Amino acid sequence: MSGDSPCAHYDCIGIGAGPANLSLASLLHDHRDITNLFLDQKTGFDWHDGQLVPGATLQVSMLKDLVSLTDPTNGFSFLSYLHAQGKIYHFINAQFDAVPRQEFRNYLKWAADRNANVVFGEQVLSVDFDRAFTVRTDKRTLTANNVSVGVGSRAWVPEMARLGERQFHAGDIMTRGTRLGGRRVCVIGGGQSGAEVFLDLINRPERDRPRRVSWVSRRPNYFPIDDSPFTNDFFGPSYSEYFFTLDRGVRQEFNARQLLASDGISESTLREIYQRVYLLRFVEGAHDLVALYPNREVRTVRSGGDGEWEIEVANNNHPGVVRRLDADVIVWATGFRPARMDFLDPIAHRLEREGEEFRIDRNFAVRWDGPADRRIFVQNAAVRQRGLADRNLSLIAWRSQRVVDQLRGERSDEQRESFIDWSTKLGPEDAAQVVFG
Ligand SMILES: Cc1cc2nc3c(=O)[nH]c(=O)nc-3n(C[C@H](O)[C@H](O)[C@H](O)COP(=O)(O)OP(=O)(O)OC[C@H]3O[C@@H](n4cnc5c(N)ncnc54)[C@H](O)[C@@H]3O)c2cc1C
């Protein structure tokens, strides 16, 4: 069913066409029996383009594309993209340690462009329900039996931030951070975004390079992402299923404790930064260019006159020791929060909640008081119920397959279970221990 088809009723309407819903759109593409349409408010596809600094790479395996982990023969795979572009041999010979993020972004755009059911430049304004969902956009009104919400995240900064030309989020570095030569820049935030922005700034040719680049992080040091095999098990289906069964408090505690499994800095980025700082300081003699302040909490940011910012940072081990940093420009690399879903307001009172999230069932459908065969699926909106993997690329294909199965009334085969026994299922010998242990 084409996106500009006169048919105004669909089996599934997707709201948002980032990687999460694009995965679903790709899996549905060849299922002609399920009419579907995916709408995105952006004028054309982009994938965090405002933060696509030179040299940025994908933090996961290229096999974690839109479809491969659930349907390796699907024509929307990363491999299909390389092949369709005629560059599959070159890609192999390039021997990338990690796929350039620009290349993966181009792949995602290719997948969006070749799917007529994916439409850009149309914002969903509201979703209501009367036997079917009524989806109102800024252009038309449609109806659907099911809705898949994949609206991703939005940039977040603390209240003290004064966004504008001289203070901006890391997500705008490519547009706002172009003319920083000779200025003092302070990057606040010690995750991958902060690291990439910091590296980009100190890597610039001398005439475009800031005079000083400080990097402040609340974390005790610039910590790496844990990409080791058993930690990566947290990003597989078996663990996601197990996590879903845990008590709410246990889940939250786990997400906080394991944050670095998803939010740490790539080791290659850390190595590059360290080597660059070495060269700048000891070989090129740029003694004052770089200042590193981990283990610091930003207390206040004040305008100091003459267009400069006075940033007060406290040492976490010595909260009484407060230092003042002066900067001309602040880049807030303070992360993202789930995007708002105000368009669900007309039916919000019918949807179950768990804290800030909608409560989902095992198949990512929001629990609600409507008919069981009318569902609102949420993609990348249940990190507290499904674990850290919910918000990155690791499980997008598996999760979308779950949704496809629901739409088609099927149950796809799963891969073998993890080597690790995450479950609480007890064998006979365990039962004895529970009773007598
Ligand atoms: C810089 C950066 C790099 C990342 N790199 C990796 C990585 O290497 N590996 C990894 O696993 N994860 C990575 N992530 C995390 C994650 O994979 C991405 O954030 C991913 O884009 C999430 O996909 P999504 O579809 O859920 O959301 P998004 O990509 O944010 O897409 C949501 C879409 O919904 C649209 N939308 C919102 N509201 C509406 C509306 N009302 N109507 C219509 N459309 C709407 C938006 O325009 C947007 O296009 C990265 C995140 C960032 C910020």
Coordinates of C-alpha atoms and ligand atoms in Angstrom, one line a residue:
M1 CA 0.0 0.0 0.0
S2 CA 1.6 3.2 -1.1
G3 CA 2.0 6.2 1.2
D4 CA 0.0 8.5 -1.1
S5 CA -2.7 5.9 -1.6
P6 CA -6.3 7.2 -1.4
C7 CA -7.1 4.5 1.2
A8 CA -7.5 6.3 4.6
H9 CA -7.7 3.2 6.7
Y10 CA -4.6 1.1 7.6
D11 CA -3.9 -2.0 9.7
C12 CA -1.0 -0.1 11.2
I13 CA 0.1 3.5 11.3
G14 CA 3.5 4.3 12.6
I15 CA 4.2 7.6 14.3
G16 CA 7.8 8.6 13.8
A17 CA 10.3 7.0 11.3
G18 CA 13.6 6.8 13.1
P19 CA 15.4 3.5 13.2
A20 CA 12.9 1.9 15.6
N21 CA 9.8 2.3 13.4
L22 CA 11.8 2.1 10.2
S23 CA 12.7 -1.4 11.3
L24 CA 9.0 -2.2 11.6
A25 CA 8.2 -0.5 8.2
S26 CA 11.0 -2.6 6.6
L27 CA 9.7 -5.9 8.1
L28 CA 6.2 -5.1 7.0
H29 CA 7.2 -3.9 3.5
D30 CA 6.7 -7.3 1.8
H31 CA 3.6 -8.3 3.8
R32 CA 1.0 -7.0 1.4
D33 CA -1.7 -8.3 3.7
I34 CA -0.9 -5.7 6.4
T35 CA -1.6 -2.2 5.1
N36 CA 0.7 0.3 6.8
L37 CA 1.9 3.8 6.7
F38 CA 4.7 5.5 8.7
L39 CA 4.7 9.3 9.2
D40 CA 7.5 11.5 10.3
Q41 CA 7.4 15.2 11.0
K42 CA 10.9 15.8 9.7
T43 CA 11.1 17.1 6.1
G44 CA 13.4 14.2 5.2
F45 CA 15.3 11.4 6.9
D46 CA 18.2 12.2 9.2
W47 CA 19.8 10.3 12.0
H48 CA 21.1 12.8 14.6
D49 CA 22.7 14.7 11.8
G50 CA 23.3 17.7 14.0
Q51 CA 25.8 15.6 15.9
L52 CA 27.4 13.8 13.1
V53 CA 31.0 14.9 13.9
P54 CA 33.8 13.7 11.6
G55 CA 35.0 10.2 12.6
A56 CA 31.9 9.2 14.6
T57 CA 31.3 5.5 14.5
L58 CA 28.5 3.1 15.3
Q59 CA 28.7 1.7 18.9
V60 CA 27.1 -1.6 18.0
S61 CA 27.7 -4.4 15.4
M62 CA 26.6 -3.6 11.9
L63 CA 24.4 -6.7 12.1
K64 CA 22.2 -4.8 14.4
D65 CA 20.6 -3.2 11.4
L66 CA 16.8 -2.8 10.7
V67 CA 16.1 -6.4 9.9
S68 CA 19.0 -8.9 9.9
L69 CA 18.7 -10.3 13.4
T70 CA 15.2 -11.4 12.8
D71 CA 15.1 -11.8 9.0
P72 CA 18.6 -12.1 7.5
T73 CA 17.3 -12.5 3.9
N74 CA 15.3 -9.2 4.1
G75 CA 16.1 -6.7 1.3
F76 CA 16.4 -3.9 3.9
S77 CA 19.6 -5.2 5.5
F78 CA 22.8 -3.2 5.8
L79 CA 24.4 -5.9 3.5
S80 CA 21.6 -5.3 0.9
Y81 CA 22.4 -1.6 1.1
L82 CA 26.1 -2.1 0.5
H83 CA 25.3 -4.5 -2.4
A84 CA 22.8 -2.2 -4.0
Q85 CA 25.3 0.6 -3.9
G86 CA 27.9 -1.7 -5.6
K87 CA 30.4 -1.2 -2.8
I88 CA 30.3 -4.5 -0.9
Y89 CA 33.9 -5.5 -1.8
H90 CA 35.3 -2.0 -1.0
F91 CA 33.5 -2.1 2.4
I92 CA 35.2 -5.4 3.3
N93 CA 38.6 -4.2 2.2
A94 CA 38.2 -0.9 4.2
Q95 CA 38.4 -3.1 7.3
F96 CA 36.6 -0.6 9.5
D97 CA 36.9 -1.5 13.2
A98 CA 33.4 0.1 13.6
V99 CA 31.0 1.3 10.9
P100 CA 31.2 5.1 10.3
R101 CA 28.1 6.6 11.7
Q102 CA 27.6 8.6 8.5
E103 CA 27.6 5.3 6.5
F104 CA 25.0 3.8 8.8
R105 CA 22.9 7.0 8.6
N106 CA 23.1 6.7 4.7
Y107 CA 21.9 3.1 5.0
L108 CA 19.0 4.1 7.1
K109 CA 18.1 6.9 4.7
W110 CA 18.3 4.5 1.8
A111 CA 15.9 2.1 3.6
A112 CA 13.5 5.0 4.2
D113 CA 13.7 6.3 0.7
R114 CA 12.9 3.0 -1.0
N115 CA 9.9 2.3 1.1
A116 CA 6.8 4.1 -0.2
N117 CA 5.0 3.5 3.1
V118 CA 7.3 5.9 4.8
V119 CA 6.3 9.5 4.5
F120 CA 8.2 12.6 5.7
G121 CA 7.0 16.1 6.4
E122 CA 3.8 15.1 8.2
Q123 CA 3.4 15.6 11.9
V124 CA 0.9 13.5 14.0
L125 CA -1.1 15.9 16.1
S126 CA -3.6 13.5 17.9
V127 CA -4.7 10.0 18.3
D128 CA -8.3 9.2 19.3
F129 CA -10.3 6.0 19.4
D130 CA -13.8 5.0 18.2
R131 CA -13.7 1.3 17.2
A132 CA -10.5 2.2 15.3
F133 CA -7.8 4.8 16.0
T134 CA -8.3 8.2 14.4
V135 CA -4.9 9.7 13.6
R136 CA -4.9 13.4 12.9
T137 CA -1.9 14.9 11.2
D138 CA -1.2 18.4 10.1
K139 CA -2.3 17.4 6.6
R140 CA -5.2 14.8 6.9
T141 CA -7.2 12.4 9.1
L142 CA -6.6 8.7 8.8
T143 CA -7.8 5.6 10.7
A144 CA -6.0 2.5 11.8
N145 CA -6.6 -0.7 13.7
N146 CA -3.1 -0.4 15.3
V147 CA -0.7 2.3 16.0
S148 CA 3.1 2.0 16.5
V149 CA 4.6 5.0 18.4
G150 CA 8.4 5.4 17.7
V151 CA 9.1 9.1 18.5
G152 CA 12.5 8.5 20.1
S153 CA 14.1 11.1 22.4
R154 CA 14.6 14.9 22.7
A155 CA 17.7 16.8 23.8
W156 CA 17.8 17.5 27.5
V157 CA 19.7 20.3 29.4
P158 CA 19.5 21.3 33.0
E159 CA 17.4 24.3 34.0
M160 CA 20.5 26.5 34.5
A161 CA 21.3 26.3 30.7
R162 CA 20.5 29.4 28.6
L163 CA 20.3 28.0 25.1
G164 CA 21.2 30.2 22.2
E165 CA 24.2 31.0 20.1
R166 CA 26.7 30.8 23.0
Q167 CA 25.1 27.8 24.8
F168 CA 23.8 24.9 22.9
H169 CA 23.2 21.1 23.1
A170 CA 25.7 18.7 21.7
G171 CA 23.0 17.7 19.1
D172 CA 23.6 21.1 17.5
I173 CA 27.4 21.0 17.3
M174 CA 27.3 20.7 13.5
T175 CA 25.3 23.8 13.0
R176 CA 26.1 26.1 16.0
G177 CA 29.6 24.9 16.7
T178 CA 31.2 25.9 13.4
R179 CA 32.9 29.2 14.3
L180 CA 34.7 28.5 17.6
G181 CA 38.2 29.4 16.5
G182 CA 40.1 31.3 19.2
R183 CA 37.3 31.0 21.8
R184 CA 37.1 29.3 25.1
V185 CA 34.7 26.3 25.0
C186 CA 33.4 24.3 27.9
V187 CA 31.9 20.8 27.1
I188 CA 29.7 19.6 29.9
G189 CA 28.8 15.9 30.0
G190 CA 31.1 12.8 30.1
G191 CA 29.3 10.3 27.9
Q192 CA 29.9 9.5 24.2
S193 CA 28.4 12.7 23.0
G194 CA 30.6 14.8 25.2
A195 CA 33.6 12.8 24.2
E196 CA 32.9 13.2 20.5
V197 CA 32.4 16.9 20.7
F198 CA 35.5 17.3 22.8
L199 CA 37.6 15.3 20.3
D200 CA 36.1 17.2 17.4
L201 CA 37.1 20.5 19.0
I202 CA 40.7 19.6 19.8
N203 CA 41.1 17.9 16.4
R204 CA 40.2 21.0 14.4
P205 CA 43.0 22.7 12.3
E206 CA 44.8 25.4 14.3
R207 CA 43.0 28.3 12.7
D208 CA 39.6 26.9 13.5
R209 CA 40.5 25.5 16.9
P210 CA 39.2 27.0 20.2
R211 CA 41.8 28.7 22.4
R212 CA 40.8 26.5 25.3
V213 CA 38.6 23.4 25.5
S214 CA 37.5 22.3 29.0
W215 CA 35.6 19.0 29.6
V216 CA 33.5 18.6 32.7
S217 CA 32.0 15.3 33.8
R218 CA 30.0 14.3 36.9
R219 CA 31.3 10.8 36.5
P220 CA 34.5 10.0 38.6
N221 CA 36.5 9.6 35.4
Y222 CA 35.9 9.3 31.6
F223 CA 34.6 5.8 31.7
P224 CA 34.4 3.4 28.7
I225 CA 31.3 1.5 27.5
D226 CA 31.5 -2.1 28.6
D227 CA 31.4 -4.0 25.3
S228 CA 32.5 -7.4 26.6
P229 CA 30.6 -10.6 25.7
F230 CA 28.7 -11.3 28.9
T231 CA 27.7 -7.6 29.4
N232 CA 26.4 -7.6 25.8
D233 CA 24.1 -10.4 26.9
F234 CA 22.1 -7.6 28.5
F235 CA 21.3 -6.5 25.0
G236 CA 19.8 -9.8 23.8
P237 CA 16.2 -11.1 23.8
S238 CA 16.7 -13.6 26.6
Y239 CA 17.8 -10.9 29.1
S240 CA 15.1 -8.5 27.9
E241 CA 12.5 -11.2 28.6
Y242 CA 13.9 -11.9 32.0
F243 CA 14.2 -8.2 32.9
F244 CA 10.5 -7.7 32.0
T245 CA 9.6 -10.2 34.8
L246 CA 11.6 -8.4 37.6
D247 CA 10.1 -6.2 40.2
R248 CA 10.1 -2.5 39.4
G249 CA 12.6 -1.5 42.1
V250 CA 15.0 -4.2 40.9
R251 CA 14.7 -3.1 37.3
Q252 CA 15.5 0.5 38.2
E253 CA 18.4 -0.3 40.4
F254 CA 19.8 -2.5 37.6
N255 CA 19.5 0.2 35.0
A256 CA 21.3 2.7 37.2
R257 CA 24.1 0.2 38.1
Q258 CA 24.7 -0.9 34.5
L259 CA 24.4 2.5 32.8
L260 CA 27.9 2.3 31.4
A261 CA 27.0 -0.8 29.5
S262 CA 25.1 1.6 27.2
D263 CA 26.2 5.1 28.1
G264 CA 29.9 4.8 28.4
I265 CA 32.4 6.1 25.9
S266 CA 33.8 3.9 23.1
E267 CA 37.3 2.7 24.0
S268 CA 38.6 3.8 20.6
T269 CA 37.3 7.4 21.2
L270 CA 39.0 7.5 24.6
R271 CA 42.3 6.3 23.1
E272 CA 42.0 8.9 20.3
I273 CA 41.4 11.6 22.8
Y274 CA 44.3 10.6 25.1
Q275 CA 46.7 10.4 22.1
R276 CA 45.5 13.7 20.8
V277 CA 46.0 15.4 24.1
Y278 CA 49.5 13.9 24.4
L279 CA 50.5 15.2 21.0
L280 CA 49.0 18.7 21.6
R281 CA 50.7 19.1 25.0
F282 CA 54.0 17.3 24.6
V283 CA 54.8 17.4 20.9
E284 CA 53.0 20.5 19.5
G285 CA 53.5 22.5 22.7
A286 CA 49.9 23.6 23.1
H287 CA 50.1 23.6 26.9
D288 CA 46.9 25.5 27.7
L289 CA 44.5 24.1 25.1
V290 CA 43.0 21.3 27.1
A291 CA 41.5 21.2 30.6
L292 CA 40.0 18.0 32.0
Y293 CA 37.6 18.1 35.0
P294 CA 35.9 14.7 35.7
N295 CA 34.3 14.1 39.1
R296 CA 32.8 17.6 39.0
E297 CA 29.3 18.8 39.5
V298 CA 28.3 22.0 37.7
R299 CA 26.7 24.2 40.4
T300 CA 25.8 27.4 38.6
V301 CA 26.3 29.2 35.3
R302 CA 26.3 33.0 35.3
S303 CA 26.8 35.6 32.7
G304 CA 30.0 37.3 33.6
G305 CA 29.7 40.3 31.2
D306 CA 31.8 40.7 28.1
G307 CA 29.9 37.8 26.6
E308 CA 31.6 35.2 28.9
W309 CA 30.1 32.5 31.1
E310 CA 31.2 31.9 34.7
I311 CA 30.8 28.2 35.5
E312 CA 31.1 27.1 39.1
V313 CA 32.0 23.4 39.5
A314 CA 32.3 21.5 42.7
N315 CA 34.7 18.6 43.2
N316 CA 32.5 15.5 44.1
N317 CA 35.0 14.3 46.7
H318 CA 35.4 17.7 48.2
P319 CA 32.1 19.5 47.8
G320 CA 33.4 22.6 49.5
V321 CA 36.1 23.0 46.8
V322 CA 34.4 25.1 44.2
R323 CA 36.3 26.2 41.1
R324 CA 35.3 28.8 38.5
L325 CA 35.7 28.1 34.8
D326 CA 35.4 30.9 32.3
A327 CA 34.1 30.2 28.9
D328 CA 32.8 32.0 25.8
V329 CA 30.7 29.0 24.7
I330 CA 29.1 26.1 26.5
V331 CA 28.2 22.8 24.8
W332 CA 25.8 20.8 26.9
A333 CA 26.3 17.1 26.3
T334 CA 23.8 16.2 28.9
G335 CA 21.9 13.6 27.0
F336 CA 18.4 12.9 25.9
R337 CA 15.0 12.2 27.5
P338 CA 12.0 10.4 25.9
A339 CA 10.1 12.5 23.5
R340 CA 6.7 13.8 24.5
M341 CA 3.7 11.9 23.3
D342 CA 1.1 14.6 23.8
F343 CA -0.7 13.4 20.7
L344 CA -2.0 10.5 22.8
D345 CA -3.8 12.9 25.2
P346 CA -7.3 12.2 23.9
I347 CA -7.0 8.5 25.0
A348 CA -4.4 8.9 27.7
H349 CA -6.9 8.2 30.5
R350 CA -7.5 4.8 29.0
L351 CA -3.8 3.8 29.0
E352 CA -2.1 2.2 32.0
R353 CA 1.1 3.8 33.2
E354 CA 4.1 2.7 35.2
G355 CA 5.7 5.9 36.5
E356 CA 6.7 8.0 33.5
E357 CA 6.2 5.2 31.0
F358 CA 3.1 3.5 29.5
R359 CA 2.8 0.0 30.9
I360 CA 3.3 -2.5 28.1
D361 CA 2.5 -6.2 27.7
R362 CA 5.1 -8.8 26.5
N363 CA 4.6 -7.7 22.9
F364 CA 5.2 -4.0 23.5
A365 CA 1.6 -3.1 23.3
V366 CA 0.3 -0.5 25.9
R367 CA -2.1 -2.1 28.4
W368 CA -5.4 -0.3 28.0
D369 CA -9.2 -0.7 28.4
G370 CA -9.9 -0.9 24.7
P371 CA -10.4 -4.0 22.5
A372 CA -7.6 -6.6 22.6
D373 CA -7.2 -6.5 18.8
R374 CA -6.7 -2.7 18.7
R375 CA -3.2 -1.9 20.0
I376 CA -0.8 0.9 20.5
F377 CA 2.7 -0.4 20.3
V378 CA 5.6 1.6 21.7
Q379 CA 9.1 1.4 20.4
N380 CA 12.0 2.8 22.4
A381 CA 9.7 3.9 25.2
A382 CA 10.1 1.2 27.9
V383 CA 13.6 1.3 29.2
R384 CA 12.3 0.9 32.7
Q385 CA 10.3 -2.2 31.8
R386 CA 12.6 -3.8 29.2
G387 CA 16.1 -2.6 30.2
L388 CA 18.8 -0.5 28.6
A389 CA 18.6 -2.3 25.3
D390 CA 15.2 -0.8 24.7
R391 CA 16.7 2.5 23.6
N392 CA 19.5 1.5 21.3
L393 CA 19.7 -0.4 18.1
S394 CA 20.4 -3.8 19.6
L395 CA 16.8 -5.2 19.7
I396 CA 15.0 -3.1 17.1
A397 CA 14.6 -5.9 14.7
W398 CA 13.5 -8.4 17.3
R399 CA 11.1 -6.0 18.9
S400 CA 9.6 -5.1 15.5
Q401 CA 9.2 -8.8 14.7
R402 CA 7.1 -9.1 17.9
V403 CA 4.9 -6.3 16.6
V404 CA 4.7 -7.9 13.1
D405 CA 3.7 -11.2 14.7
Q406 CA 0.9 -9.5 16.6
L407 CA -0.4 -7.8 13.5
R408 CA -0.3 -11.1 11.6
G409 CA -1.5 -13.4 14.4
E410 CA 1.7 -15.4 14.2
R411 CA 4.6 -16.4 16.5
S412 CA 8.0 -16.4 14.8
D413 CA 10.8 -18.7 15.9
E414 CA 13.2 -17.2 18.4
Q415 CA 16.9 -17.7 18.4
R416 CA 18.4 -20.1 21.0
E417 CA 18.4 -18.9 24.6
S418 CA 21.4 -17.2 26.1
F419 CA 24.3 -19.2 27.5
I420 CA 23.5 -17.6 30.8
D421 CA 20.5 -18.9 32.7
W422 CA 18.9 -15.6 33.6
S423 CA 15.6 -17.2 34.5
T424 CA 14.1 -18.1 37.9
K425 CA 12.9 -21.4 36.6
L426 CA 13.8 -24.1 39.2
G427 CA 15.0 -27.6 38.5
P428 CA 14.4 -30.4 41.0
E429 CA 17.9 -30.0 42.7
D430 CA 17.2 -26.2 43.1
A431 CA 13.9 -26.9 44.7
A432 CA 15.7 -28.9 47.4
Q433 CA 18.0 -25.9 48.0
V434 CA 15.1 -23.5 48.3
V435 CA 13.4 -25.6 50.9
F436 CA 16.5 -26.5 52.9
G437 CA 19.1 -24.0 51.9
Ligands
LIG1 C1 24.3 10.9 18.5 C2 23.7 9.5 18.8 C3 24.3 8.4 18.4 C4 23.8 7.1 18.6 N1 24.5 6.0 18.2 C5 24.0 4.8 18.5 C6 24.8 3.7 18.2 O1 25.9 3.8 17.6 N2 24.3 2.4 18.5 C7 23.1 2.3 19.1 O2 22.6 1.2 19.3 N3 22.3 3.4 19.5 C8 22.8 4.6 19.2 N4 22.0 5.7 19.6 C9 20.8 5.5 20.3 C10 19.6 5.1 19.4 O3 19.9 4.1 18.5 C11 19.1 6.3 18.6 O4 18.8 7.3 19.4 C12 18.0 6.0 17.6 O5 17.8 7.1 16.7 C13 16.6 5.7 18.3 O6 15.7 5.5 17.3 P1 14.1 5.9 17.4 O7 13.5 5.5 16.1 O8 13.6 5.3 18.6 O9 14.1 7.5 17.6 P2 14.6 8.7 16.7 O10 15.7 8.3 15.9 O11 14.7 9.8 17.6 O12 13.3 8.9 15.7 C14 12.1 9.4 16.2 C15 11.4 10.0 15.0 O13 10.0 10.4 15.4 C16 9.7 11.6 14.8 N5 8.5 12.2 15.5 C17 8.5 12.6 16.8 N6 7.2 13.0 17.1 C18 6.5 12.9 16.0 C19 5.2 13.2 15.6 N7 4.3 13.8 16.5 N8 4.7 13.0 14.4 C20 5.6 12.5 13.4 N9 6.9 12.2 13.7 C21 7.3 12.4 14.9 C22 11.0 12.4 14.8 O14 11.0 13.4 13.8 C23 12.0 11.4 14.6 O15 12.4 11.3 13.3 C24 22.5 7.0 19.3 C25 21.9 8.1 19.8 C26 22.4 9.4 19.5 C27 21.7 10.6 20.0

